[in-house]
CSV table of C-alpha atoms and ligand atoms in Angstrom, one decimal:
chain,number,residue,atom,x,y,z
A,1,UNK,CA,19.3,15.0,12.8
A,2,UNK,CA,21.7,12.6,14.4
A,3,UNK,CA,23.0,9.5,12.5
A,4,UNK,CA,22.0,6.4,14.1
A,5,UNK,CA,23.7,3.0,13.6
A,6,UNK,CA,20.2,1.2,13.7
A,7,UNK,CA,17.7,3.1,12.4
A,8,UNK,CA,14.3,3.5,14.2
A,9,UNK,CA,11.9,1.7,12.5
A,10,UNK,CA,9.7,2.9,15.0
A,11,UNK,CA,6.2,4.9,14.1
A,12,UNK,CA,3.7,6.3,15.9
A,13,UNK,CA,-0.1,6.2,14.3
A,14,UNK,CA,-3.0,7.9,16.2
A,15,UNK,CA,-1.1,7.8,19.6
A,16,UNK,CA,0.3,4.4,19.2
A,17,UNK,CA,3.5,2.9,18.5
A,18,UNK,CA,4.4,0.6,15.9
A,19,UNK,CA,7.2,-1.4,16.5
A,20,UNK,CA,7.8,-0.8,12.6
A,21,UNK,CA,5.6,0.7,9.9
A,22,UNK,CA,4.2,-2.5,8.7
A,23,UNK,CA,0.4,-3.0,8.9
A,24,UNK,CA,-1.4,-6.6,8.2
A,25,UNK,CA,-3.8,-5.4,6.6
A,26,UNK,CA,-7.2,-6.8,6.4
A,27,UNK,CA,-7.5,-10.0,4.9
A,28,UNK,CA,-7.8,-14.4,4.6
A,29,UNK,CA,-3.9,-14.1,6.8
A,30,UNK,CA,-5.5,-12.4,9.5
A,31,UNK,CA,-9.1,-14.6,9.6
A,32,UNK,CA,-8.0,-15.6,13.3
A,33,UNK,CA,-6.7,-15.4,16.4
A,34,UNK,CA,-4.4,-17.8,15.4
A,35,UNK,CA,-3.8,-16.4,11.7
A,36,UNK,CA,-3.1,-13.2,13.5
A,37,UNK,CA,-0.5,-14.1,16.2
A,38,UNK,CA,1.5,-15.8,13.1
A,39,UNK,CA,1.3,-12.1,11.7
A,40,UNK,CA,2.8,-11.2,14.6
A,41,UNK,CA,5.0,-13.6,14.9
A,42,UNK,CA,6.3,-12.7,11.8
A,43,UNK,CA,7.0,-8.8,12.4
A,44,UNK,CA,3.6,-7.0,11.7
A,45,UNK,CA,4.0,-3.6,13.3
A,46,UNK,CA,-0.4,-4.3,13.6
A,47,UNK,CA,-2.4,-6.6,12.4
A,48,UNK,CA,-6.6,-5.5,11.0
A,49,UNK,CA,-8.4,-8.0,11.3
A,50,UNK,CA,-10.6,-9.4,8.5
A,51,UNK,CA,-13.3,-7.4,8.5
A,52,UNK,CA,-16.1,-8.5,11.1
A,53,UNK,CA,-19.9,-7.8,10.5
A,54,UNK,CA,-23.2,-8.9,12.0
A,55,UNK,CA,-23.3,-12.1,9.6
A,56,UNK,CA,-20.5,-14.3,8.9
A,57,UNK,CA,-20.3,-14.2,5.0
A,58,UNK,CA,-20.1,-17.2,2.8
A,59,UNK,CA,-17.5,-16.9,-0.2
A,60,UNK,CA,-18.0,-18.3,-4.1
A,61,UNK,CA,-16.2,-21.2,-5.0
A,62,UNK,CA,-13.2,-20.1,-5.6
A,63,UNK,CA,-12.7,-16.5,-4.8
A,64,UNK,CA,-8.9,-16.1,-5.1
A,65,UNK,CA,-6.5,-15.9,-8.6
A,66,UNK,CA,-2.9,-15.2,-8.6
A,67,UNK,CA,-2.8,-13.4,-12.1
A,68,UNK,CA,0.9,-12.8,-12.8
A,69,UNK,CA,3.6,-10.0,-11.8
A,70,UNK,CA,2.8,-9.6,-8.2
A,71,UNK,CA,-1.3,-9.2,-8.9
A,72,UNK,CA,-4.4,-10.9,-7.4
A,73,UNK,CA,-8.1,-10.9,-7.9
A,74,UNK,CA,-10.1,-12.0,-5.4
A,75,UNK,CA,-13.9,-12.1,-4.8
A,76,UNK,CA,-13.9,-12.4,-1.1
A,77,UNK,CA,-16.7,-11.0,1.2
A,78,UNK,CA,-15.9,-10.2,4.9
A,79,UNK,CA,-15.2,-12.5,7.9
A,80,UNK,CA,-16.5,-16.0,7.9
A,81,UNK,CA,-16.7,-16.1,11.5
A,82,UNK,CA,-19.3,-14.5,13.2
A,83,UNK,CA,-18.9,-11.5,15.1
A,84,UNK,CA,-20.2,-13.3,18.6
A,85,UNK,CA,-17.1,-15.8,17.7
A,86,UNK,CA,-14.4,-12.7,17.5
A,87,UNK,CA,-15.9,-11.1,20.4
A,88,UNK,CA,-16.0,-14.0,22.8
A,89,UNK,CA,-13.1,-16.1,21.6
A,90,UNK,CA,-11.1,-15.0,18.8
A,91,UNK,CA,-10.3,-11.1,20.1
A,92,UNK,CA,-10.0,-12.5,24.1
A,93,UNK,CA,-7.3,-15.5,22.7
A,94,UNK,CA,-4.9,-12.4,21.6
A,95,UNK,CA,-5.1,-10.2,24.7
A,96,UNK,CA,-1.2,-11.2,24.8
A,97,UNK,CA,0.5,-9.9,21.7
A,98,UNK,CA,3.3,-8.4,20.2
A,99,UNK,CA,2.0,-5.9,18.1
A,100,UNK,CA,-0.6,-3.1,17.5
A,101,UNK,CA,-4.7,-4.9,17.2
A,102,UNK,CA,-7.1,-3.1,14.8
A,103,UNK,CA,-10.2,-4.8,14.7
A,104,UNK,CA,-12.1,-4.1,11.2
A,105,UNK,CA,-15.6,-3.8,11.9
A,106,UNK,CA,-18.3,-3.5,8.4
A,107,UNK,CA,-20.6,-2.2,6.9
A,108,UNK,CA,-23.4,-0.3,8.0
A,109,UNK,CA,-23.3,1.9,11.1
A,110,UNK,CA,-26.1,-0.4,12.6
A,111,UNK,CA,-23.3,-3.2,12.5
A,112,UNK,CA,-20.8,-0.3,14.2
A,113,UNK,CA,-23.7,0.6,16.7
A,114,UNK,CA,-24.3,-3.5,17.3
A,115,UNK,CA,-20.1,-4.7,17.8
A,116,UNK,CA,-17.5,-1.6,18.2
A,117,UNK,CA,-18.8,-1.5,22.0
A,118,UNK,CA,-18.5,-5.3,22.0
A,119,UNK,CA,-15.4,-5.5,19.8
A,120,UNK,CA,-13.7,-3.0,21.6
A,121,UNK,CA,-14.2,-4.2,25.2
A,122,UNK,CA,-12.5,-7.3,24.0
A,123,UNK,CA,-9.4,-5.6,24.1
A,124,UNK,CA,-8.2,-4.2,20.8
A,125,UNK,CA,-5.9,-1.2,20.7
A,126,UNK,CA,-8.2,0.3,17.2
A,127,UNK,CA,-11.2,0.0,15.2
A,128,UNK,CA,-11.4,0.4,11.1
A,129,UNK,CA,-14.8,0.6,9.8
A,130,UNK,CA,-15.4,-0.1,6.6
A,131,UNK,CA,-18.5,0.2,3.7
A,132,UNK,CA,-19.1,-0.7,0.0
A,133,UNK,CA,-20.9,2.7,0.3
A,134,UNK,CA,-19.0,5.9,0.5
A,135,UNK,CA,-21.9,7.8,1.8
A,136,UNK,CA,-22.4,5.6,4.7
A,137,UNK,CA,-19.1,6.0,5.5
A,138,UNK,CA,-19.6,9.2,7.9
A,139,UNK,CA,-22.3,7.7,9.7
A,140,UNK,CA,-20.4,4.6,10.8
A,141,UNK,CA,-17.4,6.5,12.1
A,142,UNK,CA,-19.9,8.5,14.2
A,143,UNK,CA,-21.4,5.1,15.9
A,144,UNK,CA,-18.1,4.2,16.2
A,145,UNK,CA,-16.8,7.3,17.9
A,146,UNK,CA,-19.9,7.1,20.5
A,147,UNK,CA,-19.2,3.5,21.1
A,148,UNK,CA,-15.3,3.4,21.7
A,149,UNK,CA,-12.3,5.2,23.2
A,150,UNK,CA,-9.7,3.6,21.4
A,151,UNK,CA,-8.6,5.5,18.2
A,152,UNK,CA,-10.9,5.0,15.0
A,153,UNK,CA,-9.5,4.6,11.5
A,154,UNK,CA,-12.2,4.4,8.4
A,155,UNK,CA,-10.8,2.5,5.3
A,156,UNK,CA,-11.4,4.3,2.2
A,157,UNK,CA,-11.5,3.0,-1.8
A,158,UNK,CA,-10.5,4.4,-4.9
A,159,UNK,CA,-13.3,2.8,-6.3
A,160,UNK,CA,-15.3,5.8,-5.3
A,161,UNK,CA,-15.9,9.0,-7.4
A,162,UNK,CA,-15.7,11.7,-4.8
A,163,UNK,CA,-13.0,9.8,-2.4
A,164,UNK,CA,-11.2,13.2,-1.1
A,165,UNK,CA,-14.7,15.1,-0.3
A,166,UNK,CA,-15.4,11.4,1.7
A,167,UNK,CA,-12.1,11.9,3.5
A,168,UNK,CA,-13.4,15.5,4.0
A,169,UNK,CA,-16.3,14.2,5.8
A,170,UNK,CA,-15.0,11.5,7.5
A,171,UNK,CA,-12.1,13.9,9.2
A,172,UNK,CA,-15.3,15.9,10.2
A,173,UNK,CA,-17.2,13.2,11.5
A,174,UNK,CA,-14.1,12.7,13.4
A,175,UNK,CA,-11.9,10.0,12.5
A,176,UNK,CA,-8.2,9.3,14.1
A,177,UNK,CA,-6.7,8.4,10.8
A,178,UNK,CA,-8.1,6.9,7.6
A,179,UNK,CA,-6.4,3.4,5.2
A,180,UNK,CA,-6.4,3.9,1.9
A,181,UNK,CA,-7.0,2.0,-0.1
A,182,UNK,CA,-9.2,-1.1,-0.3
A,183,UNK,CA,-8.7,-3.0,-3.6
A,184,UNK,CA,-9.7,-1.5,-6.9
A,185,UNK,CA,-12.4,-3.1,-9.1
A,186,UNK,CA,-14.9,-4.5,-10.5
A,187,UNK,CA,-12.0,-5.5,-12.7
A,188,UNK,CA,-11.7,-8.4,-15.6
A,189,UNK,CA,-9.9,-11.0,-16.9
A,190,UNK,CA,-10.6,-13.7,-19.1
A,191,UNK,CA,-9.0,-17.6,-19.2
A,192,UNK,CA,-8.4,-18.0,-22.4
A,193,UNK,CA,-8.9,-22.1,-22.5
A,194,UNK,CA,-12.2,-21.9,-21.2
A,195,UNK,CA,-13.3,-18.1,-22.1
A,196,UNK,CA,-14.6,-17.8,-19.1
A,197,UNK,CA,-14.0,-15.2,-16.6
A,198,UNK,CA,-11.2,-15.9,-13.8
A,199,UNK,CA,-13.3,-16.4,-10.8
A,200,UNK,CA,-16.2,-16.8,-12.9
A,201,UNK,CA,-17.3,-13.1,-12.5
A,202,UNK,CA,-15.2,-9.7,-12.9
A,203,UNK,CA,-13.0,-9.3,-9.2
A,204,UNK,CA,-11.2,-6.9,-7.4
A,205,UNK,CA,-7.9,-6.1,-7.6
A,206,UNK,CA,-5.0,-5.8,-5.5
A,207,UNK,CA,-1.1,-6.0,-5.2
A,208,UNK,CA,1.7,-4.6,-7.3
A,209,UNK,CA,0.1,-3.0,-10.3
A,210,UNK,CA,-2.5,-0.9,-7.8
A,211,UNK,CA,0.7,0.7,-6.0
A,212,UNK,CA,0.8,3.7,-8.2
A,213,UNK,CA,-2.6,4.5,-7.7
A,214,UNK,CA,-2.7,3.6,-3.7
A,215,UNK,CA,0.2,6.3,-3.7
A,216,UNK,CA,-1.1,9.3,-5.5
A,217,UNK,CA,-4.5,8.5,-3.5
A,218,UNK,CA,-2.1,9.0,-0.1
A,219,UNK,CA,-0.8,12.1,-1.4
A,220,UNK,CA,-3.6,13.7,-2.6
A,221,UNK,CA,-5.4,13.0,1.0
A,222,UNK,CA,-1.8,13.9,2.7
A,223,UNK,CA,-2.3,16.9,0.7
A,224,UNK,CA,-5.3,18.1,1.7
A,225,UNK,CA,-5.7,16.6,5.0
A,226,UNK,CA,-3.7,16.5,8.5
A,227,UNK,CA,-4.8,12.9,9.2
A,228,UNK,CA,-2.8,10.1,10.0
A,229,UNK,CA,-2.8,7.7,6.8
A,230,UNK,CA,-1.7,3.7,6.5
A,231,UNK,CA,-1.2,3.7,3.0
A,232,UNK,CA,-2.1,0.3,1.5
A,233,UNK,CA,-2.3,-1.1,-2.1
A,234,UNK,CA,0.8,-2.8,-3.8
A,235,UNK,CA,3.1,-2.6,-1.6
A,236,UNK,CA,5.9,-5.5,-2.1
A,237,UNK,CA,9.1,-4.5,-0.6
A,238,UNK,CA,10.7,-2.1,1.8
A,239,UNK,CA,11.6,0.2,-0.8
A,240,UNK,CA,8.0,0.3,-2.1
A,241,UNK,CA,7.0,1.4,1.5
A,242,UNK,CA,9.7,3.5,1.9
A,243,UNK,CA,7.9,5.3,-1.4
A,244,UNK,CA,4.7,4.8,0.9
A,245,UNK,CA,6.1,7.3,3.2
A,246,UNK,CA,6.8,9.6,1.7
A,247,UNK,CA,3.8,10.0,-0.3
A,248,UNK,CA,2.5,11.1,2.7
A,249,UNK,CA,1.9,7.7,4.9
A,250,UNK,CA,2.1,7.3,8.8
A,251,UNK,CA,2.6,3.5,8.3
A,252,UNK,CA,2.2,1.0,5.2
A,253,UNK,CA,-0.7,-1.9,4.9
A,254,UNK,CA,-0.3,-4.7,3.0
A,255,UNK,CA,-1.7,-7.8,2.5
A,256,UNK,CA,-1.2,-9.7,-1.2
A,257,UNK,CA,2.7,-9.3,-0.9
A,258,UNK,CA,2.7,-12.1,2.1
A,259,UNK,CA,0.0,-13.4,0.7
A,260,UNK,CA,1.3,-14.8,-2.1
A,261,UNK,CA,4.9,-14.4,-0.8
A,262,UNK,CA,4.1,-15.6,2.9
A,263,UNK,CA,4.9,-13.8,6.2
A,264,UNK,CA,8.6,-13.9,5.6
A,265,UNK,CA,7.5,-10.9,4.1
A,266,UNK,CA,7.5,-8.7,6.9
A,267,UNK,CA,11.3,-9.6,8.2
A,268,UNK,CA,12.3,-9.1,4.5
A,269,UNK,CA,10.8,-5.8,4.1
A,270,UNK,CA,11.9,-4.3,7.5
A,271,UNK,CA,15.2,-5.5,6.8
A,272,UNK,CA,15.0,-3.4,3.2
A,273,UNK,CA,13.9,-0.9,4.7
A,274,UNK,CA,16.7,-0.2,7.3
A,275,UNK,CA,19.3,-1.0,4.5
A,276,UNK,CA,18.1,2.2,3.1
A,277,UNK,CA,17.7,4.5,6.3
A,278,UNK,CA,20.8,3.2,6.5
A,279,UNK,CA,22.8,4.0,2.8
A,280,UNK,CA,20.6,7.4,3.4
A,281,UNK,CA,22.0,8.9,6.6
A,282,UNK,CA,18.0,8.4,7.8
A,283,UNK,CA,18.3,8.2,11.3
A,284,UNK,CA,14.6,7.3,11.4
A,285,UNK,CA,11.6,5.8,9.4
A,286,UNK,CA,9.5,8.4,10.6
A,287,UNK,CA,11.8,11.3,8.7
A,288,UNK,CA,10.3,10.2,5.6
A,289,UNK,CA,7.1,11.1,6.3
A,290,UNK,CA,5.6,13.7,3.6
A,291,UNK,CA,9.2,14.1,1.8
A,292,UNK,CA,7.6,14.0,-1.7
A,293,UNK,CA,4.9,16.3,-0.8
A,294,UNK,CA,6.4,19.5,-1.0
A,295,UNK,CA,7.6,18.5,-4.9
A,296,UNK,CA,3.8,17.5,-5.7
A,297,UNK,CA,2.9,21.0,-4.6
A,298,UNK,CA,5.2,22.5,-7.1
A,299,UNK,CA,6.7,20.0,-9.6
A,300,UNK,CA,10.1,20.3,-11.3
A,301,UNK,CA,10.1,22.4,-14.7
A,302,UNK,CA,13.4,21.2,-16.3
A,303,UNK,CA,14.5,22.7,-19.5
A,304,UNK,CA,16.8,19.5,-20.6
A,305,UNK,CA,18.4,16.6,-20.0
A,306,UNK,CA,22.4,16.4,-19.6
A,307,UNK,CA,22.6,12.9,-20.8
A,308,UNK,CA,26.1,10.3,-18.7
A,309,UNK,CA,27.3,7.5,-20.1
A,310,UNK,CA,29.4,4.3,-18.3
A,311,UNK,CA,30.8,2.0,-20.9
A,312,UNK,CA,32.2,0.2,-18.2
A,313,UNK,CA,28.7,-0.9,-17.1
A,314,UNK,CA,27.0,-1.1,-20.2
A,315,UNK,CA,26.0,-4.5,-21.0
A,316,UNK,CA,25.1,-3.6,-25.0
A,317,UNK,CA,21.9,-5.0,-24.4
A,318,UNK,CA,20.3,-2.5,-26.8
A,319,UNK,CA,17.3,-2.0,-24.4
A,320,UNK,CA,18.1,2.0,-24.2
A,321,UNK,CA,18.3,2.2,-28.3
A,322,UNK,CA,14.9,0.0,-28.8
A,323,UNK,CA,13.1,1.9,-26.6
A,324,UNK,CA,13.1,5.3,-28.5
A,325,UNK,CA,10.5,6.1,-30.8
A,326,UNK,CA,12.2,8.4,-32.5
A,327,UNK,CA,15.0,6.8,-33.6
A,328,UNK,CA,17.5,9.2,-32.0
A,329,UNK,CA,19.7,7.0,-29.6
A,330,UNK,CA,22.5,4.5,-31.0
A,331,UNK,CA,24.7,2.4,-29.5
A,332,UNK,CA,27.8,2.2,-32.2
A,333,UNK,CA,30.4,-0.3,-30.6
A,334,UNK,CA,31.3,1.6,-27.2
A,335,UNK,CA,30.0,4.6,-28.6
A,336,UNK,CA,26.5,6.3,-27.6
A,337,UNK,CA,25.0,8.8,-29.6
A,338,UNK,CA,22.4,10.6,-30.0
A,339,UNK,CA,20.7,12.4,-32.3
A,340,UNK,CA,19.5,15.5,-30.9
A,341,UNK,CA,17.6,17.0,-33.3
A,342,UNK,CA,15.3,13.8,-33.0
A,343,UNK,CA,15.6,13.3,-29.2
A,344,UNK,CA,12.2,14.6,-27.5
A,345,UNK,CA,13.9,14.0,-24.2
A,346,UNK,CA,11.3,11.9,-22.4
A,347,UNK,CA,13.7,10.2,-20.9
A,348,UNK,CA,12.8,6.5,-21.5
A,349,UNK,CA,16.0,5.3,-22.9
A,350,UNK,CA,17.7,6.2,-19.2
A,351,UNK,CA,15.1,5.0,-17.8
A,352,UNK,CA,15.4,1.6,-19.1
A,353,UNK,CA,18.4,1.2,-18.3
A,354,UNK,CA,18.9,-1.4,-15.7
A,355,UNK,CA,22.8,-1.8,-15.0
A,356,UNK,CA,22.6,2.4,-14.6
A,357,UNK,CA,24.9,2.9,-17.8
A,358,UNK,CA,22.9,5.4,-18.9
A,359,UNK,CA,21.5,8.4,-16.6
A,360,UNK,CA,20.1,11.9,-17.0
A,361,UNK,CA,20.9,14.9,-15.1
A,362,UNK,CA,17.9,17.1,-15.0
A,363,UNK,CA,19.0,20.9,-16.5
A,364,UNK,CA,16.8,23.4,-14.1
A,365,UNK,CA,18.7,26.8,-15.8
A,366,UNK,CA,17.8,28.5,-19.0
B,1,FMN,C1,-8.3,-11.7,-0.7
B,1,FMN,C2,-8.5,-10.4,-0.1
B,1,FMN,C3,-9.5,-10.2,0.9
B,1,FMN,C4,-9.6,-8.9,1.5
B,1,FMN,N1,-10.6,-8.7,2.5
B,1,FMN,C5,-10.7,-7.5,3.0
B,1,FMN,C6,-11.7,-7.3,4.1
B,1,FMN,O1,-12.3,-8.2,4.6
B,1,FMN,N2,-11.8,-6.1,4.6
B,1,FMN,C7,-11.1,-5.0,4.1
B,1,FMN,O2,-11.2,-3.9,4.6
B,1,FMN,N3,-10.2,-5.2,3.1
B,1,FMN,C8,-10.0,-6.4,2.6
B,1,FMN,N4,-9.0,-6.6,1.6
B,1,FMN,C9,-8.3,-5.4,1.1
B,1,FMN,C10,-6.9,-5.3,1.7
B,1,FMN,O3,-7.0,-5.0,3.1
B,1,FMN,C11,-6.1,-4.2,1.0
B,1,FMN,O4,-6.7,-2.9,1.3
B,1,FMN,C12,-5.9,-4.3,-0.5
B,1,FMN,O5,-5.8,-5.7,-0.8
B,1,FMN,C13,-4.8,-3.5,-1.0
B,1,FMN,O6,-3.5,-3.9,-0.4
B,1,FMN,P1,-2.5,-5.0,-1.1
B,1,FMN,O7,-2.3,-4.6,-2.5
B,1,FMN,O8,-1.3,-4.9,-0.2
B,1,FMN,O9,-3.2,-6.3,-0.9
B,1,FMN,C14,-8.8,-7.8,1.0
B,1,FMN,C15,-7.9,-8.0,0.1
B,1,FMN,C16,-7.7,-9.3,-0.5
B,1,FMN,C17,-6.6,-9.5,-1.5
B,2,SF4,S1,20.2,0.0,-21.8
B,2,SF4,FE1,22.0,0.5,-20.6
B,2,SF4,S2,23.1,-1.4,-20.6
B,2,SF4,FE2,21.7,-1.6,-22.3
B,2,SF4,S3,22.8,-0.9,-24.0
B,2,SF4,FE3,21.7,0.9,-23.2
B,2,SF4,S4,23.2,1.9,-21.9
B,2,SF4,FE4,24.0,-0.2,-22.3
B,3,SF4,S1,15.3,10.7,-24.2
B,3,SF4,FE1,13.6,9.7,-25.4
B,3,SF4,S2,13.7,10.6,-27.4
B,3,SF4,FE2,15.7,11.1,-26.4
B,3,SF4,S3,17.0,9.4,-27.0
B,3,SF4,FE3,16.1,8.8,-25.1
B,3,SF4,S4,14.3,7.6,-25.6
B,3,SF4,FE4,14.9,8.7,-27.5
């Protein structure tokens, strides 16, 4: 494909187009109209609402924890607004927009049945439906496919068993694309001055440590599935989606990144992103689509590692000799060594090797 100068960020999900990749997805920065056209203010490709439902919900005191290393807990219900208050003001005040409108609409296909119709005639461009109950899930994508023209995504979790049999049925039931994947819990942790639990009861979890489980969740549906995906969970930078992508993802959610970060976020991460179509030769975002999948289906089988080593950049921090359990690396002045009788080759040492001093070149032959 042709080089461009400025890449296309550009991608199309269930008919639409996304002015980039990016998805708000749902969450407390997009509990408004106004919370939403900040979003898109801010370079959200689409913004999901959070997640209306017949009643408004009413949160514990507090129900948000930043926990360290890009990581939050949170034991937040759906919208507190009620649904008459999206339909007749909220959804109408963003008819004008910059950006792609999924409304999220929960959690029983009687709620579906009572508000997609409703939610949808106020002008948005998608519906995701969403339930705590992976069986329901089928059901609710069904009201919502008799109720609305617009294009229906169904948000799925990993919290569930069976999730790729749901996707299964959800694809049958008809759904335009699926998000996956809501946060991950019920998960713990314990303030250790008080010995209570952070948010005074177990939480769910989202941001940077759930990426490599949001990822091998959009693979394995990419996998099985032709359905449009917007793979959420952990994502934090423009690399990170760009990873997204090509696990198999049509565009990326996110929401604890700008969350904690704030909506700078989205300019940051699109400009990341471009940097690398760029320094890649990608002329656009779409190309990276899938790219990993055909090396899923049938994985590498190396028979060594060639080790390299750059004195030049090699800081001696030691990090690469501490690392191996085996005892077989050694940094000797501007020497490396290893002892290859002792080295398993998993790789680690390379691996922790920030400045790049030391690589591995994977040896394929006999
Ligand atoms: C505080 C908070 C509230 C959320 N509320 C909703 C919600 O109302 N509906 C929903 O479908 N997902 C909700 N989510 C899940 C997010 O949309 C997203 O799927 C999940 O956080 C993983 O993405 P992230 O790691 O980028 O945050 C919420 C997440 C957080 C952190
Ligand atoms: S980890 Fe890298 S930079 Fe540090 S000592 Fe080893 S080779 Fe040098
Ligand atoms: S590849 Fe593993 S075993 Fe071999 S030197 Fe590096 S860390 Fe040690």
């Amino acid at each position: 494909m042709e080089r461009k100068e400025t890449p296309d960020l550009t991608v199309e999900l269930c008919g639409l187009r996304l002015a980039n990749p990016f998805v708000l997805a749902s969450g407390p920065l997009s509990f408004s109209a106004e919370a939403i056209r900040a979003a898109f203010a801010a370079g959200a490709g689409a913004v999901v609402t959070k997640t209306i439902s017949s009643h408004p919900t009413v949160n514990p005191i507090p129900h948000m924890a930043d926990i360290g290393q890009g990581a939050l807990l949170n034991t937040e219900g759906w919208s507190d607004l009620t649904a008459e208050a999206w339909v007749d003001t909220e959804l109408p005040a963003l008819r004008e927009r910059d950006g792609i409108l999924i409304a999220s609409l929960g959690h029983t296909a009687a709620d579906v049945e009572a508000w997609a119709g409703p939610v949808a005639a106020a002008g948005v461009d998608m519906l995701e439906v969403v339930s705590y109950v992976a069986g329901d899930m089928p059901a609710l994508v069904r009201a919502a496919k008799v109720a609305v023209e617009v294009p229906v995504l169904a948000k799925v979790s990993a919290n569930w068993p069976d999730l790729l049999d749901v996707v299964g049925a959800l694809v049958k039931a008809g759904v335009d694309g699926v998000a996956a994947i809501d946060s991950i819990g019920p998960t713990l942790r314990i303030d250790i001055e008080t010995g209570r639990p952070v948010l005074n009861r177990t939480g769910w979890l989202s941001g940077s440590p759930i990426r490599p489980i949001s990822q091998r969740i959009v693979a394995d549906i990419a996998l099985r599935y032709d359905v449009p995906i917007v793979g959420t969970g952990g994502i934090g930078r423009g690399v990170e989606a760009v990873e997204m992508l090509m696990a198999g993802a049509t565009a990326v959610g996110v929401h604890t990144a700008p969350l904690l970060r704030g909506l700078g976020f989205f300019d940051r991460a699109v400009i990341e992103m471009r940097q690398f179509l760029v320094a890649h030769n990608y002329a656009y975002a779409a190309q990276l689509q899938g790219l990993a999948l055909p090396h899923l289906k049938k994985p590498l089988e190396p028979a060594g590692l060639t080790f390299a080593f750059d004195v030049d950049c090699c800081t001696h921090c030691n990090r690469c000799v501490e690392v191996c359990a085996y005892g077989a690396r050694r940094l000797l002045g501007d020497e490396m060594h290893v002892d290859e009788g002792e080295c398993r080759l998993c790789g680690l040492c390379a691996a922790v090797c920030k400045p790049g001093a030391l690589r591995f070149e994977l040896a394929t032959g006999p």
